Amino acid sequence: MAEVTRVPLQPIAKGSLTKLWLGVAIGILIGFGLAWFVVPQVMATVNGVKIETLAEGVGPNPSATDVVFVRYKGTLDDGTVFDESQDIPLPVEGIFPEGSPLPLDRMLPGFTEGAQKMQKGGKYIMKIPAEQAYGAEPPPGAPIPPNADLTFEIELVDFMSEQDFQGRLQQLQQMMAMQQGLGQQQGAEGQPPAPGQ
């Protein structure tokens, strides 16, 4: 019978096995961490509207009659951008937050449903099926085809009640009227006197 050549095994250095298992454990934890933060978490599905959370918000949710201030981009299934928000440059800071103001009671049914599941400061992807969007009759001239599902990337900057919004709007209008009145008064003071004065 032939004898098997024996290879002497070297002893493992002290602490190497512990380091190896520690490295494996850290690798697994990093993998789970990346999966948790990179993969959007489905937060809710309401009447067919899917909301994925990209970044958690804090605090309460808006109601169906609130005005939300958002930054958003609306796309079709093929990636075509059909609408994108722009911050409204207001003349007085501190009256309205940044973002575009959208009264939820005048929005698409799916948008209103989805926005009520969001929180201030959160970032989301909202997928609205056609029957909760424009259905077979999109707005005339819009780049949205009939029966199109819509996807919105949304950052909910802030929200307030319609009453609060109207009060702040009135306050802003009064401030603008005062500034305009002061500007006209200062302009009139700088004019030369009219003949006969």
mmCIF file with all atom_site columns, C-alpha atoms in Angstrom:
data_model
loop_
_atom_site.group_PDB
_atom_site.id
_atom_site.type_symbol
_atom_site.label_atom_id
_atom_site.label_alt_id
_atom_site.label_comp_id
_atom_site.label_asym_id
_atom_site.label_entity_id
_atom_site.label_seq_id
_atom_site.pdbx_PDB_ins_code
_atom_site.Cartn_x
_atom_site.Cartn_y
_atom_site.Cartn_z
_atom_site.occupancy
_atom_site.B_iso_or_equiv
_atom_site.pdbx_formal_charge
_atom_site.auth_seq_id
_atom_site.auth_comp_id
_atom_site.auth_asym_id
_atom_site.auth_atom_id
_atom_site.pdbx_PDB_model_num
ATOM 1   C CA . MET A 1 1   ? 0.000   0.000   0.000   1.00 0.00 ? 1   MET A CA 1
ATOM 2   C CA . ALA A 1 2   ? 1.256   3.386   -0.916  1.00 0.00 ? 2   ALA A CA 1
ATOM 3   C CA . GLU A 1 3   ? 1.863   5.894   1.760   1.00 0.00 ? 3   GLU A CA 1
ATOM 4   C CA . VAL A 1 4   ? 0.292   9.376   1.503   1.00 0.00 ? 4   VAL A CA 1
ATOM 5   C CA . THR A 1 5   ? 2.780   12.164  1.736   1.00 0.00 ? 5   THR A CA 1
ATOM 6   C CA . ARG A 1 6   ? 2.084   14.147  4.808   1.00 0.00 ? 6   ARG A CA 1
ATOM 7   C CA . VAL A 1 7   ? 2.267   17.905  4.745   1.00 0.00 ? 7   VAL A CA 1
ATOM 8   C CA . PRO A 1 8   ? 2.883   19.471  8.087   1.00 0.00 ? 8   PRO A CA 1
ATOM 9   C CA . LEU A 1 9   ? 0.252   22.101  8.956   1.00 0.00 ? 9   LEU A CA 1
ATOM 10  C CA . GLN A 1 10  ? 1.533   25.362  10.244  1.00 0.00 ? 10  GLN A CA 1
ATOM 11  C CA . PRO A 1 11  ? -0.170  26.559  13.395  1.00 0.00 ? 11  PRO A CA 1
ATOM 12  C CA . ILE A 1 12  ? -2.422  29.596  13.008  1.00 0.00 ? 12  ILE A CA 1
ATOM 13  C CA . ALA A 1 13  ? -0.906  32.700  14.478  1.00 0.00 ? 13  ALA A CA 1
ATOM 14  C CA . LYS A 1 14  ? -2.452  33.753  17.735  1.00 0.00 ? 14  LYS A CA 1
ATOM 15  C CA . GLY A 1 15  ? -5.479  36.048  17.130  1.00 0.00 ? 15  GLY A CA 1
ATOM 16  C CA . SER A 1 16  ? -5.675  35.396  13.353  1.00 0.00 ? 16  SER A CA 1
ATOM 17  C CA . LEU A 1 17  ? -8.852  33.322  13.586  1.00 0.00 ? 17  LEU A CA 1
ATOM 18  C CA . THR A 1 18  ? -10.526 35.998  15.683  1.00 0.00 ? 18  THR A CA 1
ATOM 19  C CA . LYS A 1 19  ? -9.540  38.655  13.150  1.00 0.00 ? 19  LYS A CA 1
ATOM 20  C CA . LEU A 1 20  ? -10.879 36.523  10.305  1.00 0.00 ? 20  LEU A CA 1
ATOM 21  C CA . TRP A 1 21  ? -14.295 36.046  11.970  1.00 0.00 ? 21  TRP A CA 1
ATOM 22  C CA . LEU A 1 22  ? -14.402 39.709  12.939  1.00 0.00 ? 22  LEU A CA 1
ATOM 23  C CA . GLY A 1 23  ? -13.760 40.677  9.293   1.00 0.00 ? 23  GLY A CA 1
ATOM 24  C CA . VAL A 1 24  ? -16.540 38.352  8.094   1.00 0.00 ? 24  VAL A CA 1
ATOM 25  C CA . ALA A 1 25  ? -18.974 39.830  10.654  1.00 0.00 ? 25  ALA A CA 1
ATOM 26  C CA . ILE A 1 26  ? -18.088 43.408  9.655   1.00 0.00 ? 26  ILE A CA 1
ATOM 27  C CA . GLY A 1 27  ? -18.540 42.531  5.965   1.00 0.00 ? 27  GLY A CA 1
ATOM 28  C CA . ILE A 1 28  ? -22.007 41.112  6.644   1.00 0.00 ? 28  ILE A CA 1
ATOM 29  C CA . LEU A 1 29  ? -23.013 44.169  8.683   1.00 0.00 ? 29  LEU A CA 1
ATOM 30  C CA . ILE A 1 30  ? -21.802 46.534  5.953   1.00 0.00 ? 30  ILE A CA 1
ATOM 31  C CA . GLY A 1 31  ? -23.781 44.546  3.385   1.00 0.00 ? 31  GLY A CA 1
ATOM 32  C CA . PHE A 1 32  ? -26.972 44.787  5.454   1.00 0.00 ? 32  PHE A CA 1
ATOM 33  C CA . GLY A 1 33  ? -26.354 48.480  6.106   1.00 0.00 ? 33  GLY A CA 1
ATOM 34  C CA . LEU A 1 34  ? -25.937 49.236  2.401   1.00 0.00 ? 34  LEU A CA 1
ATOM 35  C CA . ALA A 1 35  ? -29.046 47.246  1.556   1.00 0.00 ? 35  ALA A CA 1
ATOM 36  C CA . TRP A 1 36  ? -31.013 49.148  4.185   1.00 0.00 ? 36  TRP A CA 1
ATOM 37  C CA . PHE A 1 37  ? -29.919 52.649  3.095   1.00 0.00 ? 37  PHE A CA 1
ATOM 38  C CA . VAL A 1 38  ? -29.537 52.191  -0.652  1.00 0.00 ? 38  VAL A CA 1
ATOM 39  C CA . VAL A 1 39  ? -32.723 50.223  -1.343  1.00 0.00 ? 39  VAL A CA 1
ATOM 40  C CA . PRO A 1 40  ? -35.775 52.489  -0.908  1.00 0.00 ? 40  PRO A CA 1
ATOM 41  C CA . GLN A 1 41  ? -38.121 51.295  1.805   1.00 0.00 ? 41  GLN A CA 1
ATOM 42  C CA . VAL A 1 42  ? -41.773 50.957  0.812   1.00 0.00 ? 42  VAL A CA 1
ATOM 43  C CA . MET A 1 43  ? -43.661 53.015  3.347   1.00 0.00 ? 43  MET A CA 1
ATOM 44  C CA . ALA A 1 44  ? -47.236 52.697  2.189   1.00 0.00 ? 44  ALA A CA 1
ATOM 45  C CA . THR A 1 45  ? -49.621 51.788  -0.578  1.00 0.00 ? 45  THR A CA 1
ATOM 46  C CA . VAL A 1 46  ? -52.874 53.754  -0.531  1.00 0.00 ? 46  VAL A CA 1
ATOM 47  C CA . ASN A 1 47  ? -55.548 53.207  -3.200  1.00 0.00 ? 47  ASN A CA 1
ATOM 48  C CA . GLY A 1 48  ? -52.867 51.939  -5.582  1.00 0.00 ? 48  GLY A CA 1
ATOM 49  C CA . VAL A 1 49  ? -50.490 54.853  -4.877  1.00 0.00 ? 49  VAL A CA 1
ATOM 50  C CA . LYS A 1 50  ? -47.067 53.575  -3.790  1.00 0.00 ? 50  LYS A CA 1
ATOM 51  C CA . ILE A 1 51  ? -44.812 55.695  -1.608  1.00 0.00 ? 51  ILE A CA 1
ATOM 52  C CA . GLU A 1 52  ? -41.151 54.757  -1.192  1.00 0.00 ? 52  GLU A CA 1
ATOM 53  C CA . THR A 1 53  ? -39.148 56.525  1.489   1.00 0.00 ? 53  THR A CA 1
ATOM 54  C CA . LEU A 1 54  ? -35.721 57.727  0.407   1.00 0.00 ? 54  LEU A CA 1
ATOM 55  C CA . ALA A 1 55  ? -35.084 59.821  3.538   1.00 0.00 ? 55  ALA A CA 1
ATOM 56  C CA . GLU A 1 56  ? -37.252 59.778  6.647   1.00 0.00 ? 56  GLU A CA 1
ATOM 57  C CA . GLY A 1 57  ? -39.101 62.924  7.631   1.00 0.00 ? 57  GLY A CA 1
ATOM 58  C CA . VAL A 1 58  ? -40.198 63.951  11.124  1.00 0.00 ? 58  VAL A CA 1
ATOM 59  C CA . GLY A 1 59  ? -43.408 65.043  12.775  1.00 0.00 ? 59  GLY A CA 1
ATOM 60  C CA . PRO A 1 60  ? -47.041 64.799  11.744  1.00 0.00 ? 60  PRO A CA 1
ATOM 61  C CA . ASN A 1 61  ? -48.466 64.209  8.271   1.00 0.00 ? 61  ASN A CA 1
ATOM 62  C CA . PRO A 1 62  ? -50.328 66.829  6.223   1.00 0.00 ? 62  PRO A CA 1
ATOM 63  C CA . SER A 1 63  ? -54.105 66.557  5.921   1.00 0.00 ? 63  SER A CA 1
ATOM 64  C CA . ALA A 1 64  ? -56.102 66.541  2.669   1.00 0.00 ? 64  ALA A CA 1
ATOM 65  C CA . THR A 1 65  ? -56.871 70.265  3.055   1.00 0.00 ? 65  THR A CA 1
ATOM 66  C CA . ASP A 1 66  ? -53.342 71.493  3.863   1.00 0.00 ? 66  ASP A CA 1
ATOM 67  C CA . VAL A 1 67  ? -50.971 73.364  1.562   1.00 0.00 ? 67  VAL A CA 1
ATOM 68  C CA . VAL A 1 68  ? -47.686 71.500  1.121   1.00 0.00 ? 68  VAL A CA 1
ATOM 69  C CA . PHE A 1 69  ? -44.403 73.130  0.136   1.00 0.00 ? 69  PHE A CA 1
ATOM 70  C CA . VAL A 1 70  ? -42.478 70.657  -1.976  1.00 0.00 ? 70  VAL A CA 1
ATOM 71  C CA . ARG A 1 71  ? -39.657 70.232  -4.413  1.00 0.00 ? 71  ARG A CA 1
ATOM 72  C CA . TYR A 1 72  ? -40.666 67.657  -6.990  1.00 0.00 ? 72  TYR A CA 1
ATOM 73  C CA . LYS A 1 73  ? -39.988 66.158  -10.393 1.00 0.00 ? 73  LYS A CA 1
ATOM 74  C CA . GLY A 1 74  ? -42.709 64.297  -12.289 1.00 0.00 ? 74  GLY A CA 1
ATOM 75  C CA . THR A 1 75  ? -41.757 61.635  -14.834 1.00 0.00 ? 75  THR A CA 1
ATOM 76  C CA . LEU A 1 76  ? -43.487 59.149  -17.108 1.00 0.00 ? 76  LEU A CA 1
ATOM 77  C CA . ASP A 1 77  ? -42.602 55.440  -17.195 1.00 0.00 ? 77  ASP A CA 1
ATOM 78  C CA . ASP A 1 78  ? -40.093 56.067  -20.009 1.00 0.00 ? 78  ASP A CA 1
ATOM 79  C CA . GLY A 1 79  ? -38.275 58.695  -17.891 1.00 0.00 ? 79  GLY A CA 1
ATOM 80  C CA . THR A 1 80  ? -39.679 61.754  -19.699 1.00 0.00 ? 80  THR A CA 1
ATOM 81  C CA . VAL A 1 81  ? -39.895 64.687  -17.275 1.00 0.00 ? 81  VAL A CA 1
ATOM 82  C CA . PHE A 1 82  ? -43.339 66.281  -17.624 1.00 0.00 ? 82  PHE A CA 1
ATOM 83  C CA . ASP A 1 83  ? -43.171 68.704  -14.687 1.00 0.00 ? 83  ASP A CA 1
ATOM 84  C CA . GLU A 1 84  ? -40.605 70.026  -12.216 1.00 0.00 ? 84  GLU A CA 1
ATOM 85  C CA . SER A 1 85  ? -40.987 72.434  -9.333  1.00 0.00 ? 85  SER A CA 1
ATOM 86  C CA . GLN A 1 86  ? -39.096 75.652  -8.935  1.00 0.00 ? 86  GLN A CA 1
ATOM 87  C CA . ASP A 1 87  ? -38.695 77.527  -5.686  1.00 0.00 ? 87  ASP A CA 1
ATOM 88  C CA . ILE A 1 88  ? -40.799 80.638  -5.753  1.00 0.00 ? 88  ILE A CA 1
ATOM 89  C CA . PRO A 1 89  ? -38.583 83.644  -4.997  1.00 0.00 ? 89  PRO A CA 1
ATOM 90  C CA . LEU A 1 90  ? -40.601 85.516  -2.406  1.00 0.00 ? 90  LEU A CA 1
ATOM 91  C CA . PRO A 1 91  ? -39.635 89.083  -1.542  1.00 0.00 ? 91  PRO A CA 1
ATOM 92  C CA . VAL A 1 92  ? -39.837 88.541  2.238   1.00 0.00 ? 92  VAL A CA 1
ATOM 93  C CA . GLU A 1 93  ? -38.209 85.593  3.984   1.00 0.00 ? 93  GLU A CA 1
ATOM 94  C CA . GLY A 1 94  ? -39.888 84.033  6.982   1.00 0.00 ? 94  GLY A CA 1
ATOM 95  C CA . ILE A 1 95  ? -43.426 84.162  5.631   1.00 0.00 ? 95  ILE A CA 1
ATOM 96  C CA . PHE A 1 96  ? -43.370 81.069  3.424   1.00 0.00 ? 96  PHE A CA 1
ATOM 97  C CA . PRO A 1 97  ? -40.951 78.140  3.417   1.00 0.00 ? 97  PRO A CA 1
ATOM 98  C CA . GLU A 1 98  ? -38.941 77.188  0.333   1.00 0.00 ? 98  GLU A CA 1
ATOM 99  C CA . GLY A 1 99  ? -40.468 74.994  -2.343  1.00 0.00 ? 99  GLY A CA 1
ATOM 100 C CA . SER A 1 100 ? -43.598 75.185  -4.444  1.00 0.00 ? 100 SER A CA 1
ATOM 101 C CA . PRO A 1 101 ? -46.888 75.613  -2.570  1.00 0.00 ? 101 PRO A CA 1
ATOM 102 C CA . LEU A 1 102 ? -49.490 73.016  -3.597  1.00 0.00 ? 102 LEU A CA 1
ATOM 103 C CA . PRO A 1 103 ? -52.992 72.986  -2.053  1.00 0.00 ? 103 PRO A CA 1
ATOM 104 C CA . LEU A 1 104 ? -53.730 69.277  -1.608  1.00 0.00 ? 104 LEU A CA 1
ATOM 105 C CA . ASP A 1 105 ? -57.478 69.676  -2.067  1.00 0.00 ? 105 ASP A CA 1
ATOM 106 C CA . ARG A 1 106 ? -56.825 70.846  -5.650  1.00 0.00 ? 106 ARG A CA 1
ATOM 107 C CA . MET A 1 107 ? -54.244 68.227  -6.641  1.00 0.00 ? 107 MET A CA 1
ATOM 108 C CA . LEU A 1 108 ? -54.581 64.862  -8.407  1.00 0.00 ? 108 LEU A CA 1
ATOM 109 C CA . PRO A 1 109 ? -56.407 62.357  -6.166  1.00 0.00 ? 109 PRO A CA 1
ATOM 110 C CA . GLY A 1 110 ? -53.338 60.091  -6.060  1.00 0.00 ? 110 GLY A CA 1
ATOM 111 C CA . PHE A 1 111 ? -51.016 62.970  -5.172  1.00 0.00 ? 111 PHE A CA 1
ATOM 112 C CA . THR A 1 112 ? -53.315 64.066  -2.331  1.00 0.00 ? 112 THR A CA 1
ATOM 113 C CA . GLU A 1 113 ? -53.520 60.483  -1.015  1.00 0.00 ? 113 GLU A CA 1
ATOM 114 C CA . GLY A 1 114 ? -49.752 59.978  -1.130  1.00 0.00 ? 114 GLY A CA 1
ATOM 115 C CA . ALA A 1 115 ? -48.794 63.344  0.356   1.00 0.00 ? 115 ALA A CA 1
ATOM 116 C CA . GLN A 1 116 ? -50.820 62.558  3.481   1.00 0.00 ? 116 GLN A CA 1
ATOM 117 C CA . LYS A 1 117 ? -48.372 59.717  4.233   1.00 0.00 ? 117 LYS A CA 1
ATOM 118 C CA . MET A 1 118 ? -45.301 61.979  4.140   1.00 0.00 ? 118 MET A CA 1
ATOM 119 C CA . GLN A 1 119 ? -43.496 63.925  6.841   1.00 0.00 ? 119 GLN A CA 1
ATOM 120 C CA . LYS A 1 120 ? -41.686 67.258  6.893   1.00 0.00 ? 120 LYS A CA 1
ATOM 121 C CA . GLY A 1 121 ? -38.109 66.973  5.662   1.00 0.00 ? 121 GLY A CA 1
ATOM 122 C CA . GLY A 1 122 ? -38.665 63.558  4.075   1.00 0.00 ? 122 GLY A CA 1
ATOM 123 C CA . LYS A 1 123 ? -37.788 62.567  0.523   1.00 0.00 ? 123 LYS A CA 1
ATOM 124 C CA . TYR A 1 124 ? -40.000 60.139  -1.329  1.00 0.00 ? 124 TYR A CA 1
ATOM 125 C CA . ILE A 1 125 ? -40.827 58.499  -4.631  1.00 0.00 ? 125 ILE A CA 1
ATOM 126 C CA . MET A 1 126 ? -44.570 58.410  -5.289  1.00 0.00 ? 126 MET A CA 1
ATOM 127 C CA . LYS A 1 127 ? -45.963 56.194  -8.048  1.00 0.00 ? 127 LYS A CA 1
ATOM 128 C CA . ILE A 1 128 ? -49.503 57.126  -9.060  1.00 0.00 ? 128 ILE A CA 1
ATOM 129 C CA . PRO A 1 129 ? -51.495 54.758  -11.290 1.00 0.00 ? 129 PRO A CA 1
ATOM 130 C CA . ALA A 1 130 ? -53.334 56.365  -14.230 1.00 0.00 ? 130 ALA A CA 1
ATOM 131 C CA . GLU A 1 131 ? -56.759 55.962  -12.607 1.00 0.00 ? 131 GLU A CA 1
ATOM 132 C CA . GLN A 1 132 ? -55.541 58.076  -9.646  1.00 0.00 ? 132 GLN A CA 1
ATOM 133 C CA . ALA A 1 133 ? -53.877 60.605  -11.986 1.00 0.00 ? 133 ALA A CA 1
ATOM 134 C CA . TYR A 1 134 ? -55.322 61.992  -15.243 1.00 0.00 ? 134 TYR A CA 1
ATOM 135 C CA . GLY A 1 135 ? -56.771 58.728  -16.560 1.00 0.00 ? 135 GLY A CA 1
ATOM 136 C CA . ALA A 1 136 ? -57.816 58.789  -20.212 1.00 0.00 ? 136 ALA A CA 1
ATOM 137 C CA . GLU A 1 137 ? -58.020 62.610  -20.360 1.00 0.00 ? 137 GLU A CA 1
ATOM 138 C CA . PRO A 1 138 ? -54.748 64.394  -19.538 1.00 0.00 ? 138 PRO A CA 1
ATOM 139 C CA . PRO A 1 139 ? -54.751 68.215  -19.633 1.00 0.00 ? 139 PRO A CA 1
ATOM 140 C CA . PRO A 1 140 ? -54.788 69.661  -23.174 1.00 0.00 ? 140 PRO A CA 1
ATOM 141 C CA . GLY A 1 141 ? -51.276 70.389  -24.392 1.00 0.00 ? 141 GLY A CA 1
ATOM 142 C CA . ALA A 1 142 ? -49.641 68.388  -21.571 1.00 0.00 ? 142 ALA A CA 1
ATOM 143 C CA . PRO A 1 143 ? -46.843 65.963  -22.503 1.00 0.00 ? 143 PRO A CA 1
ATOM 144 C CA . ILE A 1 144 ? -48.746 63.245  -20.603 1.00 0.00 ? 144 ILE A CA 1
ATOM 145 C CA . PRO A 1 145 ? -50.339 60.547  -22.783 1.00 0.00 ? 145 PRO A CA 1
ATOM 146 C CA . PRO A 1 146 ? -53.755 59.076  -21.923 1.00 0.00 ? 146 PRO A CA 1
ATOM 147 C CA . ASN A 1 147 ? -53.765 56.372  -19.225 1.00 0.00 ? 147 ASN A CA 1
ATOM 148 C CA . ALA A 1 148 ? -50.215 57.164  -18.108 1.00 0.00 ? 148 ALA A CA 1
ATOM 149 C CA . ASP A 1 149 ? -48.866 56.159  -14.715 1.00 0.00 ? 149 ASP A CA 1
ATOM 150 C CA . LEU A 1 150 ? -46.949 59.028  -13.089 1.00 0.00 ? 150 LEU A CA 1
ATOM 151 C CA . THR A 1 151 ? -43.870 58.976  -10.857 1.00 0.00 ? 151 THR A CA 1
ATOM 152 C CA . PHE A 1 152 ? -42.896 61.877  -8.621  1.00 0.00 ? 152 PHE A CA 1
ATOM 153 C CA . GLU A 1 153 ? -39.653 62.416  -6.716  1.00 0.00 ? 153 GLU A CA 1
ATOM 154 C CA . ILE A 1 154 ? -40.759 64.597  -3.808  1.00 0.00 ? 154 ILE A CA 1
ATOM 155 C CA . GLU A 1 155 ? -39.117 66.434  -0.942  1.00 0.00 ? 155 GLU A CA 1
ATOM 156 C CA . LEU A 1 156 ? -41.720 67.659  1.558   1.00 0.00 ? 156 LEU A CA 1
ATOM 157 C CA . VAL A 1 157 ? -40.155 70.894  2.797   1.00 0.00 ? 157 VAL A CA 1
ATOM 158 C CA . ASP A 1 158 ? -43.072 71.939  5.026   1.00 0.00 ? 158 ASP A CA 1
ATOM 159 C CA . PHE A 1 159 ? -46.855 72.224  5.163   1.00 0.00 ? 159 PHE A CA 1
ATOM 160 C CA . MET A 1 160 ? -49.526 74.400  6.751   1.00 0.00 ? 160 MET A CA 1
ATOM 161 C CA . SER A 1 161 ? -53.287 74.714  6.893   1.00 0.00 ? 161 SER A CA 1
ATOM 162 C CA . GLU A 1 162 ? -55.112 76.509  4.090   1.00 0.00 ? 162 GLU A CA 1
ATOM 163 C CA . GLN A 1 163 ? -56.206 79.148  6.613   1.00 0.00 ? 163 GLN A CA 1
ATOM 164 C CA . ASP A 1 164 ? -52.601 79.756  7.735   1.00 0.00 ? 164 ASP A CA 1
ATOM 165 C CA . PHE A 1 165 ? -51.505 79.918  4.087   1.00 0.00 ? 165 PHE A CA 1
ATOM 166 C CA . GLN A 1 166 ? -54.197 82.496  3.222   1.00 0.00 ? 166 GLN A CA 1
ATOM 167 C CA . GLY A 1 167 ? -53.282 84.580  6.294   1.00 0.00 ? 167 GLY A CA 1
ATOM 168 C CA . ARG A 1 168 ? -49.605 84.612  5.336   1.00 0.00 ? 168 ARG A CA 1
ATOM 169 C CA . LEU A 1 169 ? -50.488 85.409  1.730   1.00 0.00 ? 169 LEU A CA 1
ATOM 170 C CA . GLN A 1 170 ? -52.556 88.378  2.890   1.00 0.00 ? 170 GLN A CA 1
ATOM 171 C CA . GLN A 1 171 ? -49.683 89.502  5.139   1.00 0.00 ? 171 GLN A CA 1
ATOM 172 C CA . LEU A 1 172 ? -47.294 89.296  2.168   1.00 0.00 ? 172 LEU A CA 1
ATOM 173 C CA . GLN A 1 173 ? -49.668 91.276  -0.049  1.00 0.00 ? 173 GLN A CA 1
ATOM 174 C CA . GLN A 1 174 ? -49.975 93.999  2.592   1.00 0.00 ? 174 GLN A CA 1
ATOM 175 C CA . MET A 1 175 ? -46.205 94.225  2.957   1.00 0.00 ? 175 MET A CA 1
ATOM 176 C CA . MET A 1 176 ? -45.784 94.468  -0.823  1.00 0.00 ? 176 MET A CA 1
ATOM 177 C CA . ALA A 1 177 ? -48.458 97.179  -1.042  1.00 0.00 ? 177 ALA A CA 1
ATOM 178 C CA . MET A 1 178 ? -46.705 99.154  1.708   1.00 0.00 ? 178 MET A CA 1
ATOM 179 C CA . GLN A 1 179 ? -43.345 98.826  -0.062  1.00 0.00 ? 179 GLN A CA 1
ATOM 180 C CA . GLN A 1 180 ? -44.903 99.857  -3.345  1.00 0.00 ? 180 GLN A CA 1
ATOM 181 C CA . GLY A 1 181 ? -46.551 102.861 -1.668  1.00 0.00 ? 181 GLY A CA 1
ATOM 182 C CA . LEU A 1 182 ? -43.239 103.892 -0.091  1.00 0.00 ? 182 LEU A CA 1
ATOM 183 C CA . GLY A 1 183 ? -41.492 103.547 -3.438  1.00 0.00 ? 183 GLY A CA 1
ATOM 184 C CA . GLN A 1 184 ? -44.054 105.745 -5.159  1.00 0.00 ? 184 GLN A CA 1
ATOM 185 C CA . GLN A 1 185 ? -43.856 108.317 -2.350  1.00 0.00 ? 185 GLN A CA 1
ATOM 186 C CA . GLN A 1 186 ? -40.057 108.410 -2.522  1.00 0.00 ? 186 GLN A CA 1
ATOM 187 C CA . GLY A 1 187 ? -40.232 108.681 -6.310  1.00 0.00 ? 187 GLY A CA 1
ATOM 188 C CA . ALA A 1 188 ? -42.654 111.596 -6.048  1.00 0.00 ? 188 ALA A CA 1
ATOM 189 C CA . GLU A 1 189 ? -40.394 113.376 -3.535  1.00 0.00 ? 189 GLU A CA 1
ATOM 190 C CA . GLY A 1 190 ? -37.479 113.160 -5.956  1.00 0.00 ? 190 GLY A CA 1
ATOM 191 C CA . GLN A 1 191 ? -39.507 114.728 -8.848  1.00 0.00 ? 191 GLN A CA 1
ATOM 192 C CA . PRO A 1 192 ? -39.075 118.399 -9.646  1.00 0.00 ? 192 PRO A CA 1
ATOM 193 C CA . PRO A 1 193 ? -42.073 120.540 -8.652  1.00 0.00 ? 193 PRO A CA 1
ATOM 194 C CA . ALA A 1 194 ? -44.797 120.818 -11.239 1.00 0.00 ? 194 ALA A CA 1
ATOM 195 C CA . PRO A 1 195 ? -45.125 124.234 -12.978 1.00 0.00 ? 195 PRO A CA 1
ATOM 196 C CA . GLY A 1 196 ? -47.155 126.678 -10.921 1.00 0.00 ? 196 GLY A CA 1
ATOM 197 C CA . GLN A 1 197 ? -46.229 125.153 -7.544  1.00 0.00 ? 197 GLN A CA 1
#
